[in-house]
Backbone as ProteinMPNN parsed JSONL, in Angstrom:
{"seq_chain_A": "MNATEYIEGIHKQFTYYKSLGDKTIEQIPEEKLFWQYNNDSNSIAILIKHLWGNMKSRWTDFLTTDGEKEWRHRDTEFEDDIKTKEELLNKWENGWQCLFTALKSIDENNFNHPVYIRNIEHTITEAINRQLAHYSYHIGQIVFLGKMIAAEQWQSLSIPKGKSVIYNEKRFSAPKHKAHYTDKLIDNNKN", "coords_chain_A": {"N_chain_A": [[97.535, 30.28, 28.667], [100.488, 29.477, 29.722], [102.426, 28.699, 33.168], [105.349, 29.739, 32.938], [104.395, 32.181, 30.813], [103.0, 33.578, 32.572], [104.321, 34.392, 34.229], [106.377, 35.628, 33.265], [105.106, 37.677, 32.154], [103.611, 39.135, 34.599], [106.405, 39.785, 35.787], [106.773, 41.813, 34.368], [104.751, 43.358, 34.263], [105.259, 44.07, 37.308], [107.899, 45.637, 36.626], [107.06, 47.763, 35.29], [105.221, 49.203, 37.607], [107.277, 49.566, 39.31], [109.331, 51.428, 37.667], [107.461, 53.719, 37.559], [107.429, 54.283, 40.459], [110.341, 54.616, 40.864], [110.364, 56.719, 38.904], [109.02, 58.706, 39.6], [110.319, 59.207, 42.366], [112.734, 60.355, 41.328], [112.087, 62.544, 40.732], [111.568, 64.384, 42.632], [112.496, 66.782, 45.233], [114.843, 66.038, 47.603], [114.005, 66.716, 50.678], [111.455, 66.347, 50.528], [110.407, 64.495, 50.263], [109.639, 63.371, 52.306], [107.57, 64.836, 53.009], [104.183, 65.566, 54.844], [100.691, 65.606, 54.444], [99.145, 65.826, 56.307], [98.827, 64.967, 60.27], [97.943, 62.107, 59.901], [97.994, 61.163, 57.328], [100.196, 59.544, 55.088], [103.62, 59.873, 53.882], [105.496, 60.088, 51.251], [108.217, 58.672, 51.459], [106.961, 57.061, 54.049], [105.253, 55.443, 52.693], [107.105, 54.272, 50.799], [108.287, 53.152, 53.0], [106.721, 50.956, 53.664], [105.625, 49.589, 51.687], [108.229, 48.18, 51.27], [108.124, 46.531, 53.594], [106.228, 44.801, 53.329], [106.844, 43.779, 50.927], [109.005, 42.312, 51.699], [108.336, 40.93, 53.54], [106.105, 39.192, 52.097], [107.539, 37.951, 50.127], [109.73, 37.081, 51.162], [110.915, 33.684, 51.32], [108.594, 32.379, 49.738], [107.535, 30.521, 48.582], [107.346, 28.505, 50.598], [106.674, 29.464, 53.264], [104.369, 31.337, 55.571], [102.927, 34.131, 54.303], [102.624, 36.498, 55.598], [104.834, 37.131, 57.743], [106.116, 36.185, 61.116], [108.129, 38.132, 62.085], [107.593, 40.381, 60.983], [106.485, 43.718, 61.421], [104.175, 45.334, 61.082], [102.794, 47.806, 61.615], [104.97, 49.573, 62.562], [106.036, 49.862, 60.264], [104.508, 52.702, 59.342], [105.699, 54.644, 60.743], [107.466, 57.676, 61.039], [109.96, 57.551, 60.507], [112.599, 57.253, 58.819], [115.159, 59.128, 57.451], [116.599, 59.503, 55.759], [117.181, 60.191, 51.689], [118.88, 58.403, 50.728], [118.504, 55.666, 52.713], [115.884, 55.644, 52.407], [115.783, 54.857, 49.412], [117.526, 52.779, 49.828], [115.859, 50.588, 51.221], [113.383, 50.881, 49.242], [114.877, 49.215, 47.079], [115.594, 46.76, 47.991], [113.334, 45.505, 48.535], [111.894, 45.567, 46.654], [113.898, 43.834, 45.213], [113.706, 41.887, 46.449], [111.192, 40.789, 46.073], [111.357, 40.306, 42.722], [113.161, 38.09, 42.598], [111.843, 36.334, 44.534], [110.133, 35.761, 42.333], [111.679, 34.572, 40.028], [111.96, 32.115, 41.325], [109.647, 30.805, 40.808], [108.245, 27.958, 38.664], [107.794, 25.883, 36.106], [107.064, 23.421, 37.326], [106.371, 23.666, 40.149], [104.386, 25.512, 40.59], [101.81, 24.996, 40.901], [101.778, 24.986, 43.644], [100.395, 25.842, 46.902], [100.133, 28.854, 48.158], [100.532, 30.852, 51.532], [98.674, 33.21, 53.003], [98.681, 34.886, 56.019], [97.406, 32.677, 57.253], [95.581, 31.419, 54.849], [94.689, 29.985, 51.861], [96.434, 30.359, 49.012], [96.336, 30.247, 45.456], [99.142, 30.65, 43.347], [99.163, 32.542, 41.547], [96.653, 33.766, 42.449], [97.803, 34.889, 44.579], [99.984, 36.515, 44.02], [98.21, 38.382, 41.966], [96.994, 39.4, 44.031], [99.434, 41.323, 45.233], [100.256, 42.602, 43.199], [98.064, 44.176, 42.771], [97.982, 45.583, 45.201], [100.401, 46.708, 45.328], [100.457, 48.42, 43.279], [98.42, 50.211, 43.698], [99.429, 51.481, 46.216], [101.642, 52.718, 44.691], [100.489, 54.424, 42.876], [99.258, 56.164, 44.971], [102.135, 57.598, 45.805], [102.552, 58.491, 43.055], [100.833, 60.581, 42.591], [101.082, 61.847, 45.196], [103.671, 62.74, 44.39], [103.199, 63.997, 41.902], [101.759, 66.495, 43.114], [103.487, 67.785, 44.769], [105.516, 68.119, 42.83], [104.218, 69.967, 41.509], [104.262, 72.334, 38.709], [106.646, 71.796, 37.535], [106.359, 68.952, 36.968], [107.015, 65.748, 35.381], [105.255, 64.078, 33.155], [104.373, 60.739, 33.839], [103.14, 59.056, 31.967], [101.105, 59.001, 29.13], [101.097, 62.612, 28.141], [98.445, 65.235, 28.98], [96.303, 65.866, 26.774], [97.951, 64.737, 24.636], [97.078, 62.195, 23.646], [95.747, 61.556, 21.022], [97.639, 61.852, 19.843], [99.566, 59.636, 20.438], [97.711, 57.467, 20.188], [97.359, 57.432, 17.104], [100.488, 56.732, 16.681], [100.645, 54.437, 17.924], [98.465, 52.611, 16.51], [99.316, 53.051, 13.91], [101.0, 50.611, 13.54], [101.456, 47.668, 12.732], [99.155, 44.874, 13.705], [100.212, 43.221, 16.499], [101.772, 40.919, 18.577], [102.35, 41.562, 21.655], [103.741, 43.023, 25.051], [101.867, 44.992, 27.027], [103.38, 46.42, 28.524], [105.944, 46.554, 27.331], [106.94, 49.105, 25.185], [106.365, 50.871, 26.92], [108.083, 50.213, 29.727], [110.811, 50.356, 28.096], [110.372, 53.334, 26.945], [110.868, 54.741, 29.392], [113.442, 54.021, 30.091], [114.986, 55.665, 28.875]], "CA_chain_A": [[98.922, 30.633, 29.31], [101.463, 28.437, 30.908], [103.234, 29.502, 34.266], [106.319, 30.946, 32.248], [104.112, 33.384, 29.925], [102.242, 34.181, 33.259], [105.306, 34.799, 35.451], [107.084, 37.097, 32.44], [104.002, 39.057, 31.965], [103.721, 39.66, 35.834], [107.276, 40.554, 36.011], [106.667, 43.093, 33.326], [104.092, 44.336, 34.819], [106.021, 44.618, 38.328], [108.72, 46.131, 36.757], [106.396, 49.115, 35.156], [105.094, 49.624, 38.036], [108.63, 50.184, 40.097], [109.698, 52.444, 37.24], [106.464, 54.624, 37.968], [107.79, 54.758, 41.341], [111.389, 55.44, 40.421], [110.556, 58.23, 37.938], [108.541, 60.106, 40.736], [111.325, 59.651, 43.761], [113.59, 61.389, 40.852], [111.489, 63.941, 40.4], [111.192, 65.25, 44.161], [113.314, 66.983, 46.015], [115.253, 64.943, 49.004], [113.062, 67.019, 51.535], [109.919, 66.317, 50.08], [109.917, 62.758, 50.442], [108.953, 63.13, 54.003], [106.125, 65.763, 53.431], [102.444, 65.159, 54.546], [99.66, 66.44, 54.266], [98.639, 66.23, 57.848], [99.774, 63.931, 60.583], [97.33, 61.009, 59.363], [98.462, 61.299, 56.051], [101.437, 59.01, 54.529], [104.274, 60.6, 53.267], [106.103, 59.213, 50.101], [109.168, 57.874, 52.538], [106.417, 56.24, 54.444], [104.503, 54.51, 51.691], [107.791, 53.331, 50.249], [108.771, 51.69, 53.872], [105.436, 49.952, 54.026], [106.005, 48.57, 50.589], [109.487, 47.654, 51.803], [107.833, 45.699, 54.561], [105.227, 44.393, 52.95], [107.407, 42.845, 50.013], [110.001, 41.736, 52.721], [107.057, 39.52, 54.351], [105.178, 38.426, 51.64], [108.148, 37.483, 49.172], [111.247, 36.171, 51.522], [110.592, 32.109, 51.264], [107.443, 32.546, 49.243], [106.4, 29.259, 48.424], [107.495, 27.445, 51.925], [106.253, 29.951, 54.983], [102.929, 32.259, 55.473], [103.423, 35.559, 53.448], [102.688, 37.37, 56.95], [106.043, 36.649, 58.681], [106.231, 36.664, 62.612], [109.194, 39.148, 62.318], [107.086, 41.474, 60.381], [105.801, 44.83, 62.475], [103.415, 45.984, 59.903], [102.344, 49.23, 62.203], [106.146, 50.315, 62.584], [105.823, 50.609, 58.881], [103.84, 53.603, 59.248], [106.053, 55.241, 61.634], [108.274, 58.674, 60.282], [111.496, 57.393, 60.809], [113.545, 57.11, 57.628], [115.539, 60.263, 57.623], [117.672, 60.151, 54.444], [116.665, 59.545, 50.606], [119.869, 57.015, 51.087], [117.781, 55.232, 53.427], [114.717, 55.188, 51.647], [116.305, 54.238, 48.226], [118.0, 51.068, 49.857], [114.537, 50.077, 51.644], [112.582, 50.338, 47.834], [115.277, 48.621, 46.041], [116.066, 45.369, 48.926], [112.095, 45.196, 48.66], [111.866, 44.708, 44.983], [114.781, 42.817, 44.91], [113.001, 40.57, 47.228], [110.21, 40.428, 44.923], [112.054, 39.793, 41.622], [114.082, 36.914, 43.218], [110.877, 35.049, 44.571], [109.395, 35.637, 41.187], [112.326, 34.068, 39.333], [111.858, 31.063, 41.986], [108.541, 30.144, 40.123], [108.358, 27.764, 37.455], [106.19, 25.038, 36.064], [107.226, 22.558, 38.555], [106.121, 24.167, 41.422], [103.36, 26.908, 39.964], [100.702, 24.731, 41.522], [101.892, 24.897, 45.099], [99.38, 26.524, 47.397], [100.867, 30.005, 49.026], [99.355, 30.827, 52.162], [98.887, 34.645, 53.56], [97.923, 34.878, 56.99], [96.905, 31.25, 57.133], [94.779, 31.75, 53.829], [95.329, 29.414, 50.823], [95.827, 31.128, 47.674], [96.643, 29.345, 44.571], [100.581, 31.274, 43.277], [98.117, 33.402, 40.626], [95.873, 34.661, 43.555], [99.17, 35.543, 45.933], [100.967, 37.663, 43.073], [97.788, 39.212, 41.826], [96.783, 40.198, 45.392], [100.428, 41.799, 45.773], [100.43, 43.304, 42.033], [97.105, 44.881, 42.924], [98.623, 46.148, 46.58], [101.487, 47.453, 45.03], [99.895, 49.116, 42.304], [97.547, 51.016, 44.642], [100.074, 52.344, 46.86], [102.489, 53.477, 43.86], [99.246, 55.084, 42.51], [99.636, 57.14, 46.196], [103.279, 57.994, 45.497], [102.783, 59.551, 41.896], [99.599, 61.405, 42.782], [102.05, 62.816, 45.707], [104.781, 63.245, 43.647], [102.361, 65.306, 41.098], [101.05, 67.902, 43.912], [104.554, 68.342, 45.187], [106.46, 68.483, 41.903], [103.306, 71.149, 40.482], [104.398, 72.594, 37.336], [107.842, 70.823, 36.938], [105.83, 67.588, 37.091], [107.197, 65.527, 33.856], [104.374, 62.915, 32.67], [104.619, 59.142, 33.55], [101.982, 58.28, 31.035], [100.588, 59.803, 27.608], [100.419, 63.448, 28.778], [97.287, 65.325, 28.471], [96.324, 66.58, 25.31], [98.574, 64.029, 23.479], [96.131, 61.121, 23.536], [95.479, 61.179, 19.656], [99.314, 61.64, 18.655], [99.955, 58.437, 20.936], [97.073, 56.389, 19.457], [97.754, 57.292, 15.805], [101.46, 56.151, 16.437], [100.176, 52.944, 18.075], [97.611, 52.26, 15.407], [99.778, 52.933, 12.882], [101.832, 49.691, 13.439], [100.323, 46.302, 12.404], [98.631, 44.444, 15.038], [101.337, 41.82, 16.948], [101.961, 40.455, 20.187], [103.398, 42.132, 22.673], [103.193, 43.245, 26.212], [101.684, 46.321, 27.088], [104.225, 47.563, 29.145], [106.784, 46.338, 26.813], [107.468, 50.191, 25.207], [106.61, 51.965, 28.361], [109.244, 50.31, 29.924], [111.864, 51.03, 27.101], [110.749, 54.854, 27.069], [111.102, 55.026, 30.687], [114.646, 53.875, 30.481], [115.628, 56.699, 28.192]], "C_chain_A": [[99.414, 29.805, 30.303], [101.601, 29.173, 32.062], [103.985, 30.263, 33.962], [105.772, 32.115, 32.088], [103.369, 33.929, 31.396], [103.463, 34.68, 33.99], [106.119, 36.171, 34.544], [106.209, 38.124, 32.167], [104.215, 39.867, 33.53], [105.214, 40.551, 36.168], [107.66, 41.567, 35.255], [105.854, 44.258, 34.193], [104.629, 45.16, 36.444], [107.157, 45.665, 38.186], [108.088, 47.714, 36.274], [106.108, 49.706, 36.449], [106.267, 50.291, 39.258], [109.208, 51.252, 39.151], [109.153, 53.542, 37.415], [106.998, 55.337, 39.094], [109.335, 55.582, 41.209], [111.324, 56.901, 40.044], [110.022, 59.567, 38.635], [109.856, 60.245, 41.515], [112.273, 60.397, 42.62], [113.235, 62.875, 40.906], [111.335, 65.115, 41.935], [112.399, 65.288, 44.994], [113.537, 66.092, 47.586], [113.866, 65.359, 49.908], [111.366, 66.786, 51.448], [109.06, 65.201, 49.984], [109.29, 62.394, 51.413], [107.76, 63.913, 54.177], [105.13, 64.892, 53.441], [101.837, 66.141, 54.838], [98.741, 66.693, 55.491], [99.362, 64.597, 58.516], [98.665, 62.531, 60.316], [97.574, 60.887, 58.036], [99.768, 60.362, 55.674], [101.9, 59.797, 53.812], [105.166, 59.43, 51.98], [106.976, 57.895, 50.831], [107.986, 56.795, 53.145], [105.65, 55.193, 53.884], [105.48, 53.395, 51.438], [108.124, 52.336, 51.554], [107.707, 50.59, 54.264], [105.397, 48.88, 52.888], [107.091, 47.771, 50.996], [108.775, 46.536, 52.616], [106.758, 44.261, 54.094], [105.801, 42.781, 51.77], [108.384, 41.839, 50.974], [109.062, 40.731, 53.234], [106.484, 38.618, 53.403], [106.373, 37.662, 50.262], [109.763, 36.923, 49.733], [110.385, 34.119, 51.783], [109.26, 31.835, 50.779], [106.522, 31.054, 48.918], [106.684, 28.134, 49.685], [106.889, 28.401, 53.247], [105.352, 31.066, 54.491], [103.487, 33.516, 55.045], [103.323, 36.674, 54.541], [103.697, 36.761, 57.727], [106.053, 36.905, 60.087], [106.945, 37.798, 62.868], [108.436, 40.39, 61.686], [106.107, 42.412, 61.581], [105.241, 45.482, 61.733], [103.013, 47.651, 60.665], [103.573, 49.897, 62.364], [106.097, 50.637, 61.242], [105.232, 52.052, 58.136], [104.465, 54.927, 59.772], [107.324, 56.246, 60.765], [109.292, 58.495, 60.585], [112.652, 57.285, 59.766], [113.627, 58.915, 57.944], [116.161, 60.745, 56.381], [117.072, 59.757, 53.174], [117.613, 58.537, 50.208], [119.353, 55.882, 51.58], [116.836, 54.491, 52.772], [115.036, 54.443, 50.157], [116.321, 52.726, 48.37], [116.738, 50.221, 50.512], [113.874, 49.784, 50.232], [113.602, 49.655, 47.148], [115.34, 47.112, 46.648], [114.189, 45.126, 48.839], [111.952, 44.697, 47.532], [112.763, 43.704, 44.972], [114.667, 41.462, 45.29], [112.108, 39.847, 46.213], [110.716, 39.644, 43.912], [112.777, 38.771, 41.902], [113.132, 35.659, 43.335], [110.444, 35.138, 43.001], [110.36, 34.489, 40.464], [112.568, 32.632, 40.211], [110.683, 30.118, 41.641], [108.638, 29.57, 38.563], [107.181, 26.686, 37.336], [106.196, 23.854, 37.024], [106.596, 22.525, 39.941], [105.125, 25.141, 41.383], [101.918, 26.545, 40.609], [100.314, 24.644, 43.073], [101.11, 26.095, 45.826], [100.74, 27.57, 48.414], [99.737, 30.251, 50.329], [99.865, 32.698, 52.924], [98.379, 34.897, 54.616], [97.128, 33.755, 57.105], [95.795, 31.006, 55.858], [95.729, 31.421, 52.556], [95.026, 30.242, 49.807], [96.726, 30.433, 46.969], [98.013, 30.799, 44.167], [99.535, 32.849, 42.244], [97.533, 34.312, 41.665], [96.769, 35.328, 44.224], [99.665, 36.764, 45.014], [99.934, 38.623, 42.792], [97.404, 40.192, 42.953], [98.313, 41.708, 45.722], [100.357, 43.218, 44.255], [99.22, 44.846, 42.448], [97.272, 45.757, 44.203], [99.327, 47.196, 46.248], [101.551, 48.557, 44.035], [99.038, 50.548, 42.886], [98.126, 52.087, 45.722], [101.098, 53.506, 46.195], [101.735, 54.492, 43.128], [99.193, 56.542, 43.52], [100.779, 57.904, 46.087], [103.313, 58.949, 44.268], [101.576, 60.722, 42.23], [100.485, 62.416, 43.938], [103.133, 63.939, 44.831], [104.23, 64.502, 42.461], [102.331, 66.684, 41.82], [102.539, 68.516, 44.353], [105.455, 69.044, 43.823], [105.57, 69.771, 40.789], [103.873, 71.221, 39.277], [106.135, 71.58, 36.657], [107.637, 69.715, 36.731], [106.196, 66.914, 35.451], [106.147, 64.039, 34.2], [104.95, 61.642, 33.03], [103.861, 58.509, 32.231], [101.951, 58.923, 29.622], [100.152, 61.289, 28.523], [99.28, 64.383, 28.041], [97.351, 66.422, 27.631], [97.155, 66.042, 24.369], [98.156, 62.899, 23.51], [96.019, 60.643, 21.956], [96.661, 61.056, 19.251], [99.746, 60.195, 19.141], [99.278, 57.603, 20.298], [97.053, 56.603, 17.93], [99.325, 56.797, 15.541], [100.938, 54.702, 16.705], [99.511, 52.326, 16.896], [98.233, 52.156, 14.107], [100.561, 51.554, 12.318], [100.991, 48.659, 13.354], [100.2, 45.685, 13.751], [99.725, 43.136, 15.367], [101.329, 41.862, 18.087], [102.988, 41.082, 20.861], [102.803, 42.632, 24.337], [103.05, 44.697, 26.273], [102.322, 47.105, 27.576], [105.468, 47.475, 28.556], [107.361, 48.247, 26.235], [107.569, 51.368, 26.379], [107.542, 51.833, 29.003], [110.374, 50.86, 29.328], [111.826, 52.532, 27.215], [110.951, 55.304, 28.311], [112.537, 54.822, 31.206], [115.786, 55.052, 29.69], [115.681, 58.261, 29.622]], "O_chain_A": [[98.94, 29.499, 31.397], [101.006, 30.248, 32.138], [103.856, 31.429, 34.334], [106.147, 33.091, 32.737], [103.104, 35.117, 31.21], [103.232, 35.823, 34.385], [106.371, 37.298, 34.973], [106.535, 39.295, 31.973], [104.816, 40.934, 33.655], [105.225, 41.679, 36.662], [108.723, 42.17, 35.403], [106.111, 45.395, 34.589], [104.487, 46.351, 36.724], [107.478, 46.423, 39.101], [108.544, 48.733, 36.792], [106.677, 50.783, 36.626], [106.068, 51.309, 39.922], [109.68, 52.184, 39.801], [109.883, 54.531, 37.486], [107.135, 56.56, 39.09], [109.503, 56.788, 41.388], [111.879, 57.89, 40.524], [110.278, 60.762, 38.487], [110.502, 61.284, 41.382], [112.74, 61.382, 43.192], [113.858, 63.926, 41.06], [111.056, 66.31, 42.027], [113.112, 64.36, 45.377], [112.694, 65.674, 48.381], [112.864, 64.645, 49.937], [110.43, 67.05, 52.203], [107.872, 64.946, 49.784], [108.552, 61.417, 51.538], [107.016, 63.822, 55.153], [104.925, 63.923, 52.711], [102.166, 67.224, 55.32], [97.85, 67.535, 55.612], [99.955, 63.663, 57.977], [99.13, 61.723, 61.12], [96.854, 59.943, 57.711], [100.651, 60.816, 56.401], [101.205, 60.5, 53.078], [105.292, 58.207, 52.041], [106.693, 56.697, 50.846], [108.076, 55.646, 52.713], [105.402, 54.156, 54.499], [105.276, 52.192, 51.604], [108.234, 51.116, 51.432], [107.864, 49.615, 54.998], [105.206, 47.673, 53.033], [106.864, 46.563, 51.078], [108.946, 45.43, 52.105], [106.691, 43.108, 54.52], [105.488, 41.591, 51.726], [108.357, 40.618, 50.819], [109.412, 39.552, 53.189], [106.326, 37.43, 53.684], [105.87, 36.836, 49.501], [110.68, 36.501, 49.029], [109.402, 33.764, 52.435], [108.666, 30.974, 51.428], [105.338, 30.73, 49.009], [106.212, 26.998, 49.623], [106.686, 27.767, 54.282], [105.437, 31.626, 53.398], [104.568, 33.883, 55.506], [103.934, 37.727, 54.357], [103.363, 35.798, 58.417], [105.981, 38.112, 60.315], [106.563, 38.533, 63.778], [108.865, 41.487, 62.043], [105.28, 41.949, 62.367], [105.819, 46.552, 61.543], [103.031, 48.612, 59.896], [103.372, 51.11, 62.318], [106.118, 51.845, 61.008], [105.361, 52.435, 56.973], [104.044, 56.042, 59.462], [108.052, 55.685, 59.947], [109.814, 59.482, 61.102], [113.776, 57.237, 60.266], [112.782, 59.692, 58.387], [116.271, 61.906, 55.988], [116.274, 58.837, 53.358], [117.239, 57.752, 49.336], [119.675, 54.882, 50.939], [116.784, 53.281, 52.554], [114.417, 53.411, 49.898], [115.753, 51.822, 47.757], [116.733, 49.03, 50.201], [113.752, 48.599, 49.921], [113.028, 49.297, 46.12], [115.144, 46.208, 45.836], [113.985, 44.048, 49.396], [111.878, 43.484, 47.337], [112.332, 42.586, 44.688], [115.136, 40.405, 44.87], [112.228, 38.734, 45.7], [110.633, 38.419, 44.002], [113.221, 38.461, 40.797], [113.227, 34.56, 42.788], [110.563, 34.007, 42.532], [109.795, 33.407, 40.301], [113.469, 31.943, 39.733], [110.629, 28.948, 42.018], [108.938, 30.221, 37.562], [106.149, 26.544, 37.991], [105.113, 23.431, 37.426], [106.384, 21.541, 40.65], [105.041, 25.722, 42.464], [101.041, 27.381, 40.832], [99.242, 24.394, 43.624], [101.195, 27.232, 45.363], [101.744, 27.221, 49.036], [98.535, 29.99, 50.286], [100.971, 33.159, 53.207], [97.232, 35.287, 54.398], [95.925, 34.003, 57.028], [95.019, 30.105, 56.176], [96.778, 31.944, 52.181], [93.94, 30.768, 49.562], [97.755, 29.991, 47.48], [97.81, 31.89, 44.7], [99.496, 34.018, 42.629], [97.88, 35.49, 41.749], [96.492, 36.497, 44.491], [99.668, 37.915, 45.45], [100.221, 39.768, 43.144], [97.456, 41.421, 42.894], [98.108, 42.775, 46.301], [100.408, 44.438, 44.411], [99.465, 46.052, 42.416], [96.579, 46.774, 44.193], [99.128, 48.349, 46.63], [102.436, 49.408, 43.946], [99.144, 51.689, 42.436], [97.604, 53.152, 46.05], [101.383, 54.614, 46.65], [102.372, 55.47, 42.739], [99.115, 57.686, 43.073], [100.546, 59.098, 46.278], [103.934, 60.011, 44.311], [101.853, 61.875, 41.897], [100.601, 63.614, 43.681], [103.299, 65.152, 44.701], [104.753, 65.598, 42.257], [102.736, 67.742, 41.338], [102.697, 69.733, 44.26], [105.933, 70.179, 43.805], [105.993, 70.296, 39.759], [104.029, 70.155, 38.681], [106.409, 70.976, 35.62], [108.59, 69.096, 36.257], [105.743, 67.462, 34.446], [106.243, 63.238, 35.13], [106.053, 61.388, 32.545], [104.208, 57.463, 31.683], [103.007, 59.33, 29.138], [99.239, 61.304, 29.348], [99.136, 64.373, 26.819], [98.029, 67.449, 27.625], [97.258, 66.626, 23.291], [99.133, 62.168, 23.351], [96.189, 59.457, 21.672], [96.921, 60.25, 18.357], [100.294, 59.501, 18.285], [99.953, 56.782, 19.678], [96.568, 55.597, 17.413], [99.601, 56.46, 14.39], [100.824, 53.888, 15.789], [100.146, 51.449, 16.31], [97.839, 51.353, 13.262], [100.757, 51.321, 11.126], [99.865, 48.696, 13.849], [100.94, 45.902, 14.71], [99.969, 42.245, 14.555], [100.886, 42.828, 18.707], [104.2, 41.099, 20.646], [101.621, 42.579, 24.677], [103.823, 45.505, 25.76], [102.195, 48.315, 27.385], [106.312, 48.217, 29.058], [108.243, 48.702, 26.963], [108.362, 52.272, 26.641], [108.214, 52.842, 29.215], [110.965, 51.778, 29.896], [112.857, 53.14, 27.503], [111.277, 56.491, 28.343], [112.928, 55.212, 32.306], [116.99, 55.208, 29.891], [116.194, 59.343, 29.336]]}, "name": "protein", "num_of_chains": 1, "seq": "MNATEYIEGIHKQFTYYKSLGDKTIEQIPEEKLFWQYNNDSNSIAILIKHLWGNMKSRWTDFLTTDGEKEWRHRDTEFEDDIKTKEELLNKWENGWQCLFTALKSIDENNFNHPVYIRNIEHTITEAINRQLAHYSYHIGQIVFLGKMIAAEQWQSLSIPKGKSVIYNEKRFSAPKHKAHYTDKLIDNNKN"}
């Protein structure tokens, strides 16, 4: 796999995880985005604020500066100070835009450039995979909270319970082909 193929696949994976967050946020009433199980727990809003802070720090000047920026104040990302869905969505979109812009800057010419996070050298693939794992972890928390909040009104973001056989029949009825596993998932989420 060359750098271009890797970046294209990673872009699709990040897009897929963003879509899971988008679809969760759409299903939750505004006031419930700020609900916390207890004072030590994170709300969906706090998780989004943390993702935004991490994305801005890690992906701003991705190839030229340490991923833990001096201007980042990580501890404040866990403070409950966002008050509106609009403000929350602005941070969500801003963080993802920073990430996707940085991904576009990576090509065959700079793919072997070292990247630093807290003074630890990473290859580009290590740095990207680290963030993919981190973001999918928190988006999983967002989805879990969304399912709890929406309860019976929750619309499944993957294969609904009891529908695996039907899903697999459809997948295996097609001939073997090369595709990214998220292609149909992302296309279905756009509808």
